[in-house]
Coordinates of C-alpha atoms and ligand atoms in Angstrom, one line a residue:
Chain A
M18 CA -84.7 -176.5 54.4
I19 CA -86.5 -178.1 51.5
Q20 CA -84.6 -176.2 48.9
G21 CA -84.3 -178.0 45.6
V22 CA -87.3 -180.2 46.3
Q23 CA -90.1 -180.1 43.8
I24 CA -93.6 -180.2 45.1
D25 CA -96.3 -181.5 42.8
L26 CA -99.9 -180.7 43.5
I27 CA -102.5 -182.9 42.1
S28 CA -106.0 -181.5 42.1
A29 CA -109.1 -183.5 43.1
D30 CA -110.5 -183.0 39.6
R31 CA -107.4 -184.5 38.1
L32 CA -107.4 -187.4 40.6
E33 CA -111.0 -188.2 39.8
R34 CA -110.2 -188.6 36.1
M35 CA -107.4 -191.1 36.8
T36 CA -107.5 -194.8 37.3
K37 CA -106.1 -196.5 40.3
M38 CA -102.9 -197.6 38.5
E39 CA -102.4 -194.2 36.9
K40 CA -102.5 -192.6 40.3
I41 CA -100.1 -195.1 41.9
R42 CA -97.7 -194.8 38.9
L43 CA -97.8 -191.0 39.0
I44 CA -97.0 -190.9 42.7
I45 CA -94.2 -193.5 42.6
D46 CA -92.5 -192.0 39.5
D47 CA -92.7 -188.6 41.1
V48 CA -91.4 -189.6 44.5
M49 CA -88.7 -191.8 43.0
E50 CA -87.3 -188.6 41.4
G51 CA -87.1 -187.1 44.8
N52 CA -90.2 -185.0 44.5
I53 CA -93.0 -184.5 47.0
V54 CA -96.6 -185.2 45.8
V55 CA -99.5 -183.4 47.4
L56 CA -102.9 -184.9 46.6
E57 CA -105.8 -182.6 47.2
K58 CA -108.0 -185.7 47.8
G59 CA -106.9 -188.8 49.7
L60 CA -106.5 -192.2 48.2
T61 CA -109.0 -195.0 48.7
P62 CA -108.0 -198.0 50.8
D63 CA -107.6 -200.1 47.7
E64 CA -105.3 -197.5 46.1
Q65 CA -103.3 -197.2 49.4
S66 CA -102.9 -201.0 49.3
G67 CA -101.6 -200.9 45.7
L68 CA -99.3 -198.0 46.5
I69 CA -97.7 -200.0 49.4
E70 CA -97.2 -203.0 47.1
L71 CA -95.6 -201.0 44.2
T72 CA -93.4 -199.1 46.7
M73 CA -92.0 -202.3 48.0
Q74 CA -91.2 -203.5 44.5
K75 CA -89.2 -200.3 43.8
I76 CA -87.0 -200.3 46.9
T77 CA -83.3 -200.9 46.1
P78 CA -80.2 -200.9 48.3
D79 CA -78.6 -197.4 48.4
G80 CA -81.4 -196.2 46.1
F81 CA -85.0 -195.7 46.7
S82 CA -85.9 -196.6 50.3
G83 CA -89.7 -196.2 50.2
I84 CA -92.2 -193.5 50.9
E85 CA -93.6 -191.6 53.8
M86 CA -97.1 -190.3 53.9
E87 CA -99.0 -187.7 55.9
T88 CA -102.6 -186.9 55.8
Y89 CA -103.9 -183.5 56.9
A90 CA -107.5 -182.7 57.7
A91 CA -108.9 -180.3 55.2
K92 CA -109.5 -177.7 57.8
D93 CA -105.8 -177.6 58.7
A94 CA -104.9 -177.1 55.1
S95 CA -107.2 -174.2 54.7
S96 CA -106.5 -172.5 58.0
S97 CA -102.7 -172.6 57.6
G98 CA -102.6 -172.0 53.9
G99 CA -105.5 -169.6 53.6
G100 CA -107.4 -171.9 51.3
L101 CA -104.5 -173.6 49.8
F102 CA -106.2 -175.4 47.0
G103 CA -108.9 -172.9 46.7
K104 CA -106.2 -170.4 45.8
L105 CA -104.4 -172.7 43.4
F106 CA -107.4 -174.3 41.7
G107 CA -110.0 -171.7 42.3
K108 CA -112.4 -173.9 44.1
K109 CA -113.4 -175.1 47.6
V110 CA -111.0 -177.3 49.5
S111 CA -112.3 -180.9 49.4
A112 CA -113.7 -182.4 52.5
T113 CA -111.5 -185.4 52.2
R114 CA -108.0 -185.4 53.5
M115 CA -105.1 -183.7 51.8
T116 CA -102.3 -186.3 51.4
V117 CA -98.6 -185.6 51.2
I118 CA -96.4 -188.3 49.9
G119 CA -92.6 -188.1 49.7
P120 CA -89.4 -190.2 49.6
A121 CA -88.8 -191.7 53.0
N122 CA -85.4 -190.1 53.4
Q123 CA -86.8 -186.6 52.8
M124 CA -90.0 -186.6 54.7
K125 CA -88.4 -186.1 58.1
T126 CA -87.9 -182.4 57.5
I127 CA -91.5 -182.0 56.5
K128 CA -92.9 -184.0 59.4
K129 CA -91.2 -181.6 61.8
D130 CA -93.4 -178.8 60.8
K131 CA -97.0 -179.7 59.9
D132 CA -97.6 -176.4 58.2
L133 CA -94.4 -176.3 56.2
I134 CA -95.9 -177.6 53.0
S135 CA -98.9 -175.4 53.2
A136 CA -96.8 -172.4 54.1
W137 CA -94.3 -173.1 51.3
V138 CA -97.0 -173.6 48.7
S139 CA -99.1 -170.6 49.6
S140 CA -96.1 -168.2 49.7
R141 CA -95.3 -168.9 46.0
Chain B
M21 CA -117.5 -249.9 39.6
N22 CA -120.3 -248.9 37.3
F23 CA -120.7 -245.5 35.9
F24 CA -123.5 -244.4 38.2
I25 CA -121.7 -245.2 41.4
R26 CA -118.6 -243.5 40.2
T27 CA -120.4 -240.4 39.2
R28 CA -122.3 -240.3 42.4
K29 CA -119.2 -240.6 44.4
R30 CA -117.5 -237.9 42.5
L31 CA -120.6 -235.7 42.8
S32 CA -120.8 -236.1 46.6
K33 CA -117.2 -235.4 47.0
F34 CA -117.7 -232.2 45.0
L35 CA -120.7 -231.2 47.0
N36 CA -118.9 -231.9 50.2
A37 CA -116.1 -229.7 49.2
F38 CA -118.5 -227.1 48.1
F39 CA -120.7 -226.9 51.1
K40 CA -118.1 -227.5 53.8
K41 CA -117.4 -224.1 55.2
R42 CA -113.7 -223.7 55.2
Q43 CA -112.0 -222.5 58.4
S44 CA -111.7 -218.8 58.8
R45 CA -108.2 -217.6 58.2
I46 CA -107.3 -215.0 60.9
G47 CA -104.4 -212.8 59.9
I48 CA -102.1 -211.3 62.6
Y49 CA -101.3 -207.9 61.1
G50 CA -99.4 -204.8 62.3
P51 CA -96.2 -202.9 62.0
P52 CA -92.8 -204.6 62.3
N53 CA -91.8 -205.6 65.8
A54 CA -95.3 -205.3 67.3
G55 CA -95.0 -208.8 68.6
K56 CA -97.1 -210.6 66.0
T57 CA -95.0 -213.8 65.9
T58 CA -94.7 -213.9 69.7
L59 CA -98.5 -213.8 70.0
S60 CA -99.0 -216.2 67.1
N61 CA -96.7 -218.7 68.8
R62 CA -98.5 -218.3 72.1
I63 CA -101.9 -218.9 70.5
V64 CA -100.7 -221.9 68.6
R65 CA -98.8 -223.3 71.6
D66 CA -101.8 -222.7 74.0
W67 CA -104.1 -224.8 71.7
T68 CA -101.9 -227.2 69.9
G69 CA -98.5 -227.3 71.6
D70 CA -96.6 -226.3 68.5
A71 CA -95.0 -223.0 67.5
L72 CA -95.2 -220.9 64.3
G73 CA -91.9 -219.1 63.7
P74 CA -88.9 -217.3 65.1
V75 CA -89.0 -214.0 67.0
S76 CA -86.4 -211.2 67.0
E77 CA -85.8 -207.7 68.3
I78 CA -84.6 -206.9 64.8
P79 CA -87.5 -205.7 62.6
H80 CA -88.7 -207.8 59.7
E81 CA -87.9 -211.1 61.3
T82 CA -91.0 -212.5 59.6
R83 CA -90.6 -212.1 55.9
R84 CA -93.2 -214.7 54.7
A85 CA -96.7 -215.3 55.9
R86 CA -96.9 -218.6 57.9
R87 CA -100.2 -220.4 58.4
K88 CA -101.1 -222.8 61.1
E89 CA -104.3 -224.7 60.3
G90 CA -107.1 -225.9 62.4
I91 CA -106.6 -224.3 65.8
T92 CA -109.7 -224.9 68.0
I93 CA -110.2 -222.3 70.7
S94 CA -112.8 -223.0 73.4
N95 CA -114.1 -221.7 76.7
Q96 CA -115.8 -223.1 79.7
N97 CA -119.3 -222.4 78.3
G98 CA -118.6 -224.9 75.6
N99 CA -118.2 -222.3 72.8
T100 CA -115.6 -223.3 70.3
V101 CA -114.2 -221.9 67.1
T102 CA -111.7 -223.5 64.7
I103 CA -109.5 -221.1 62.7
D104 CA -106.2 -220.9 60.8
I105 CA -103.7 -218.5 62.3
V106 CA -101.7 -216.6 59.7
D107 CA -98.6 -214.8 61.0
T108 CA -97.7 -212.0 58.5
P109 CA -94.7 -209.9 57.9
G110 CA -94.8 -206.4 59.5
V111 CA -96.2 -203.8 57.2
T112 CA -94.4 -200.5 56.4
T113 CA -93.9 -198.1 53.6
K114 CA -90.2 -197.9 53.9
I115 CA -87.3 -200.3 54.3
D116 CA -83.6 -199.3 54.5
Y117 CA -81.0 -202.0 54.9
Q118 CA -78.9 -199.6 56.9
E119 CA -81.3 -200.1 59.8
F120 CA -80.2 -203.7 60.0
I121 CA -76.6 -202.8 59.9
E122 CA -77.2 -200.7 63.0
Y123 CA -78.4 -203.9 64.7
G124 CA -75.0 -205.4 63.9
M125 CA -75.7 -207.3 60.7
E126 CA -73.2 -207.7 57.9
K127 CA -73.9 -205.6 54.8
D128 CA -74.7 -208.6 52.6
D129 CA -77.1 -210.0 55.1
A130 CA -78.7 -206.7 55.7
I131 CA -79.3 -206.1 52.0
K132 CA -80.7 -209.6 51.7
R133 CA -83.0 -209.1 54.7
A134 CA -84.2 -205.8 53.2
R135 CA -85.0 -207.4 49.9
E136 CA -86.9 -210.3 51.6
A137 CA -88.7 -207.7 53.8
T138 CA -90.0 -205.8 50.8
E139 CA -91.3 -209.1 49.4
G140 CA -92.8 -209.9 52.8
V141 CA -94.7 -206.6 53.0
A142 CA -96.2 -207.2 49.5
E143 CA -97.1 -210.7 50.5
A144 CA -98.9 -209.6 53.6
M145 CA -100.9 -207.1 51.5
H146 CA -101.7 -209.8 49.0
W147 CA -103.0 -212.2 51.8
L148 CA -105.1 -209.4 53.1
R149 CA -106.6 -208.7 49.7
E150 CA -107.3 -212.4 48.8
D151 CA -107.2 -214.8 51.6
I152 CA -107.9 -213.4 55.1
D153 CA -111.3 -213.6 56.8
G154 CA -110.6 -211.8 60.1
V155 CA -107.8 -209.8 61.6
I156 CA -106.0 -209.4 64.8
Y157 CA -104.3 -206.0 64.5
M158 CA -101.2 -205.8 66.8
L159 CA -99.7 -202.7 68.2
D160 CA -96.8 -202.2 70.5
A161 CA -98.6 -200.3 73.3
T162 CA -95.5 -198.4 74.3
L163 CA -95.5 -196.6 70.9
D164 CA -97.7 -193.8 69.4
P165 CA -100.6 -195.6 67.6
F166 CA -101.3 -192.6 65.3
T167 CA -98.9 -193.6 62.5
Q168 CA -99.8 -193.4 58.9
V169 CA -99.2 -197.1 58.5
N170 CA -101.6 -198.0 61.3
I171 CA -104.3 -195.6 60.0
M172 CA -103.9 -196.9 56.5
L173 CA -103.8 -200.6 57.3
V174 CA -106.8 -200.4 59.6
G175 CA -108.6 -198.4 56.9
I176 CA -107.8 -201.1 54.3
I177 CA -109.0 -203.8 56.7
E178 CA -112.2 -201.9 57.4
S179 CA -112.8 -201.4 53.7
R180 CA -112.8 -205.2 53.2
D181 CA -115.4 -205.6 56.0
L182 CA -113.3 -208.0 58.0
P183 CA -113.9 -208.5 61.7
V184 CA -111.0 -206.9 63.5
I185 CA -109.7 -207.1 67.1
I186 CA -107.0 -204.7 68.1
V187 CA -104.4 -206.0 70.5
A188 CA -102.4 -203.5 72.6
N189 CA -99.3 -205.6 73.1
K190 CA -96.4 -205.4 75.6
I191 CA -98.5 -204.3 78.6
D192 CA -95.8 -205.9 80.8
L193 CA -93.7 -202.8 80.0
P194 CA -94.1 -199.7 82.3
D195 CA -94.8 -197.1 79.6
A196 CA -97.4 -199.2 77.7
S197 CA -100.8 -197.5 77.2
A198 CA -103.8 -199.3 76.0
S199 CA -105.9 -196.2 76.4
A200 CA -103.9 -194.3 73.7
I201 CA -104.8 -197.1 71.4
R202 CA -108.5 -197.1 72.4
K203 CA -108.5 -193.4 71.6
A204 CA -106.9 -193.9 68.2
F205 CA -109.3 -196.7 67.2
P206 CA -112.5 -196.3 69.2
Q207 CA -114.5 -198.2 66.5
H208 CA -112.9 -201.6 67.4
P209 CA -112.4 -203.7 70.6
V210 CA -108.9 -203.2 72.1
I211 CA -107.5 -206.0 74.2
P212 CA -104.4 -205.3 76.2
V213 CA -102.1 -208.3 76.4
S214 CA -98.5 -209.3 76.9
G215 CA -97.8 -211.9 74.2
L216 CA -94.4 -212.4 75.8
E217 CA -95.6 -213.2 79.3
G218 CA -99.1 -214.4 78.4
N219 CA -101.0 -211.7 80.4
N220 CA -104.7 -211.4 79.7
M221 CA -104.8 -214.0 77.0
E222 CA -108.2 -215.3 78.3
E223 CA -109.9 -212.0 77.4
L224 CA -108.4 -212.2 73.9
Y225 CA -109.6 -215.8 73.4
E226 CA -113.1 -214.7 74.5
K227 CA -113.1 -211.9 72.0
M228 CA -111.8 -214.3 69.3
L229 CA -114.7 -216.7 70.0
E230 CA -117.1 -213.8 69.8
Y231 CA -115.7 -212.2 66.6
F232 CA -114.4 -215.1 64.6
G233 CA -117.0 -217.7 65.7
Ligands
GTP308 N1 -91.8 -206.7 76.6 C1 -92.4 -207.4 75.6 N2 -91.7 -207.7 74.5 C2 -92.4 -208.3 73.5 C3 -93.8 -208.8 73.7 N3 -94.1 -209.4 72.5 C4 -93.0 -209.4 71.7 N4 -92.0 -208.8 72.3 C5 -90.6 -208.6 71.8 O1 -90.7 -207.7 70.7 C6 -89.8 -208.1 69.7 C7 -90.5 -208.4 68.4 O2 -91.3 -209.5 68.5 P1 -91.8 -210.4 67.3 O3 -92.8 -211.3 67.8 O4 -90.7 -210.9 66.5 O5 -92.6 -209.2 66.5 P2 -93.2 -209.2 65.0 O6 -94.4 -208.3 65.1 O7 -93.5 -210.6 64.6 O8 -92.1 -208.6 64.2 P3 -91.8 -208.8 62.6 O9 -91.9 -210.2 62.2 O10 -90.4 -208.3 62.4 O11 -92.8 -207.9 61.9 C8 -89.0 -209.3 70.2 O12 -87.8 -208.8 70.8 C9 -90.0 -209.8 71.3 O13 -89.4 -210.5 72.3 C10 -94.4 -208.4 74.9 O14 -95.6 -208.7 75.1 N5 -93.7 -207.7 75.8
MG309 MG1 -92.9 -211.7 63.1

């Protein structure tokens, strides 16, 4: 299904220490390598706006075709993954939405099953 | 002309420019193909007789923002508002030229359209950040409104504290649902219209007078 795809988890703590541009860069660089980025805490509207703009700059014919995003309410993440981030980072799941960002051409698989990411991560 | 008069003239010109409230720029935003240009054309035609830009069933027809200045909307009670209408490129997080080939375009043209479309999206975001004073957010009412782009864009607009009217477009089509859109965005007024056929435009104009006046 999503074999060979790397999923990178970014904790709320780490996100809080990063600047807007650092976050956007990290996401784009990661996604352009074909990876999926899971943010424990959602991006601010301003960061989302910047992410859309940089994404557009990076699109090339037959190369990168953009990103797909999904946000999950925190309660979904904890109920399906048994405290997904709690387990991984040893703390309470943030009240803000967990955000999953991936390359547009790979996110279709993930969108089909909303629990896929959580399940996959928590089974590791 | 002596120095005093010249200085006074220059000063009053400066003060005029400074105190004259510039017209609100109302951005028509939304995903590709929602009917933004169709609606912009109708608004501009209804109040000035002109049009703004070409319309197409192929997404990303608008790849540059276009502004029509000084559109005065009024009602029978004598309320008026003068605004600029800015038709913007549809916003998305992904563009693949293959999609345009599926519409029958040649590869070279499709690649060019995709490149211009990416610039258009960035331009739309830029206008929103710098130059827009109010928003008409357009949705195709036959589609699910709960997309990431819609949620994100409405969130960005809200974070800028801009007045926003949501338009549920294409209500001439049988499977259009304004109530699905109301459910998705209960915090904003939702006006069902058909930009193509001109249905319910009066309600939209009333709301524009109220929100952008
Ligand atoms: N049935 C119906 N079709 C509409 C309506 N408004 C627009 N359309 C059609 O939808 C398609 C897209 O319309 P546009 O006005 O080009 O949409 P847009 O939002 O400007 O699209 P982009 O510029 O590509 O982002 C065209 O085929 C229009 O004829 C409507 O009210 N009803
Ligand atoms: Mg258009």
